[in-house]
Each structure stands twice: as C-alpha cells, then as structure tokens.
XYZ file of C-alpha atoms in Angstrom:
170
model
C -0.038 0.057 0.010
C 1.146 3.378 -0.962
C -0.001 6.718 0.446
C 0.098 10.333 -0.960
C 0.458 13.612 1.123
C -3.136 14.229 0.636
C -4.096 10.905 2.266
C -4.875 8.996 -0.909
C -4.151 5.166 -0.585
C -2.996 3.195 -3.442
C -2.916 -0.672 -3.258
C -0.563 -2.249 -5.716
C -1.261 -5.359 -7.967
C 0.494 -8.671 -6.565
C 3.508 -7.671 -8.824
C 3.896 -4.186 -6.762
C 2.572 -2.199 -9.799
C 0.470 0.834 -9.238
C -1.034 3.870 -11.217
C -1.995 7.229 -10.115
C -4.391 8.952 -12.483
C -4.333 12.698 -12.646
C -1.966 13.294 -9.927
C -2.656 16.897 -8.351
C 0.109 19.156 -10.093
C -0.130 22.753 -8.426
C 1.930 24.355 -11.026
C 0.554 23.175 -14.380
C 3.237 25.196 -16.194
C 6.270 23.937 -14.767
C 5.152 20.796 -12.957
C 5.637 19.932 -9.320
C 7.154 17.440 -6.809
C 4.926 14.521 -6.157
C 5.581 12.599 -2.841
C 4.666 8.952 -2.123
C 5.253 6.836 0.819
C 5.318 3.023 0.886
C 3.497 1.561 3.986
C 6.279 -0.901 5.092
C 3.958 -2.994 7.165
C 2.065 -4.060 3.978
C 5.277 -5.721 2.287
C 5.301 -9.410 2.251
C 6.787 -11.195 5.380
C 10.581 -10.964 5.436
C 10.817 -8.086 2.806
C 12.479 -4.853 3.913
C 12.334 -1.590 1.810
C 15.963 -0.982 0.028
C 15.166 2.626 -1.280
C 14.430 5.677 0.286
C 10.931 6.213 1.719
C 9.154 8.612 1.014
C 10.192 9.332 -2.469
C 9.753 12.393 -4.677
C 9.438 12.639 -8.383
C 8.878 15.572 -10.575
C 5.461 15.405 -12.351
C 4.525 17.578 -15.388
C 1.115 17.866 -16.906
C 0.798 15.529 -19.962
C 4.066 13.573 -19.177
C 4.014 10.016 -17.975
C 6.386 9.659 -14.775
C 7.765 6.595 -13.251
C 8.432 6.015 -9.462
C 9.774 2.775 -8.092
C 10.481 1.535 -4.767
C 12.926 -1.323 -4.005
C 12.132 -4.095 -1.474
C 14.201 -7.312 -0.855
C 13.893 -10.276 1.285
C 16.306 -10.456 3.980
C 17.622 -12.777 6.515
C 16.244 -12.241 9.975
C 18.652 -13.478 12.731
C 16.377 -13.547 15.997
C 18.084 -13.231 19.496
C 16.000 -14.196 22.393
C 17.024 -13.169 25.645
C 15.666 -13.062 29.102
C 16.595 -12.301 32.929
C 18.848 -15.365 33.200
C 21.519 -14.081 30.376
C 22.114 -10.900 32.697
C 24.004 -10.140 35.825
C 21.443 -9.917 38.611
C 19.570 -6.596 38.712
C 21.962 -5.257 35.964
C 21.699 -4.125 32.394
C 24.925 -6.178 31.597
C 25.325 -9.571 30.144
C 26.823 -12.536 31.767
C 30.345 -13.193 30.344
C 29.276 -16.460 28.640
C 26.609 -14.635 26.885
C 28.705 -11.695 25.853
C 31.153 -13.977 24.285
C 28.132 -15.495 21.870
C 27.217 -12.278 20.965
C 30.698 -11.275 20.046
C 30.718 -14.209 17.582
C 27.559 -12.929 15.798
C 29.458 -10.576 13.231
C 31.036 -13.540 11.646
C 27.967 -15.044 10.397
C 26.338 -11.621 9.577
C 29.177 -10.860 7.072
C 27.652 -13.399 4.499
C 24.667 -11.294 3.531
C 22.573 -8.303 4.774
C 20.714 -9.118 7.818
C 17.916 -7.910 10.222
C 18.726 -8.700 13.845
C 15.563 -8.877 16.065
C 16.496 -8.551 19.719
C 13.510 -10.022 21.713
C 13.498 -9.845 25.617
C 10.792 -11.548 27.496
C 9.767 -10.169 30.695
C 8.578 -12.652 33.378
C 8.408 -11.219 36.934
C 10.727 -8.373 36.596
C 11.003 -4.707 35.832
C 9.827 -3.566 32.439
C 12.229 -0.556 32.920
C 15.158 -3.007 33.444
C 14.275 -4.975 30.617
C 14.105 -1.926 28.195
C 17.538 -0.993 29.637
C 18.757 -4.513 28.737
C 17.527 -4.593 25.301
C 19.230 -1.134 24.765
C 22.576 -2.615 26.268
C 22.332 -5.562 23.780
C 21.679 -3.479 20.839
C 24.428 -1.073 21.698
C 26.824 -4.073 22.166
C 25.971 -5.628 18.770
C 26.338 -2.019 17.293
C 29.696 -1.570 18.785
C 31.108 -4.985 17.875
C 29.827 -4.398 14.264
C 31.237 -0.972 13.867
C 34.886 -2.535 14.461
C 34.567 -4.807 11.562
C 35.293 -3.806 7.994
C 32.270 -4.960 6.371
C 30.351 -4.414 3.229
C 26.678 -3.629 4.530
C 24.874 -2.126 7.483
C 22.859 -4.160 9.911
C 19.424 -3.262 10.887
C 18.370 -4.073 14.486
C 14.814 -4.234 15.559
C 13.597 -4.229 19.310
C 10.942 -6.623 20.853
C 9.639 -6.710 24.310
C 7.443 -9.457 25.295
C 5.773 -8.810 28.653
C 4.378 -12.228 30.028
C 3.365 -10.498 33.247
C 0.472 -8.776 31.439
C -2.645 -10.730 30.775
C -2.349 -12.868 27.732
C 1.394 -12.381 27.403
C 0.915 -9.349 25.092
C 3.952 -7.612 23.320
C 4.875 -3.906 24.092
C-alpha cells in the first residue's frame, strides 16, 4: 500500500505495480514534486524496503512519470534473551553470553541481515528489561562497527511482557 500527502491510499497489484491517475499538479506550467510513501507494514513477510521512503518525483502535465520502490527479502536473525542471561539486577550480560554475542558478526558478514532482539519479561521490571535491550543493541552495534564489512545491519527491538494478561507484546 502506498500513500500520498493528501491521504490517498493506493493498493498495488500482486507484482507491486500501481497507477495514479491525474496526480494533483499545483504548477501546471512547470510541474511540481509529487511525494509517495510506501507502508512498510504491507510488504510480504521477510521483505524490507531498500530505497528511500518516502520518494519524490517531478510530475508535469501531459507526461508520464515513473516512481519505483525497492524491497528485498532479508535474513532475520532472532536473538531471544531473558533475565537469566544478565548479571542480577543489572543491564549487563553475563560473560558467557557476551562471548556468544561477539561471535555474531562473523555469520552476519555473509549477507545483509535484520537482527531482532527479543526480550521476554517474566516477574521483573519492564524498565530494567528496556535497559537490557538497549545494552544488547549497543553491544552489537559496537562490535559490528569495529568490523570492516560491506553492508549495514538493521536491528529491531521487541519486548514481550508475560506479566501482562495474555502475554501481550509492548
């Protein structure tokens, strides 16, 4: 799904193609910039956007204009952590878990990846859990920045609070 600044929602066909008829052109003599934004939540599972979002193109009356978004499937590496991986009441990993995190960049060099750091809260402070996620993310970023590699990594954070009714995510 794609959206315009005026709130028009455009649904693509299965191949991702779309058409906007009669785009609003404020300056009909010289044309104007036209902005579209891809709703990343509507991409197929595992896909991530690979181009800038939103995108802008120059539209002129009577001329066809093309605008493409790029998306590619990426490997998702999931790191599930919980209280037992940390020093008691601290936002610092135990040494054995830190050593495992330090091994991660070697396998990530192979292809672009999304790292999803997932923390399960069970009988502990949500505030401490959030600090722990930030610590793990920062640790991964620091380790990765010291490596000379060919691509960036993307890191997503997920907090699962089992103490709330139904084990809902936050």
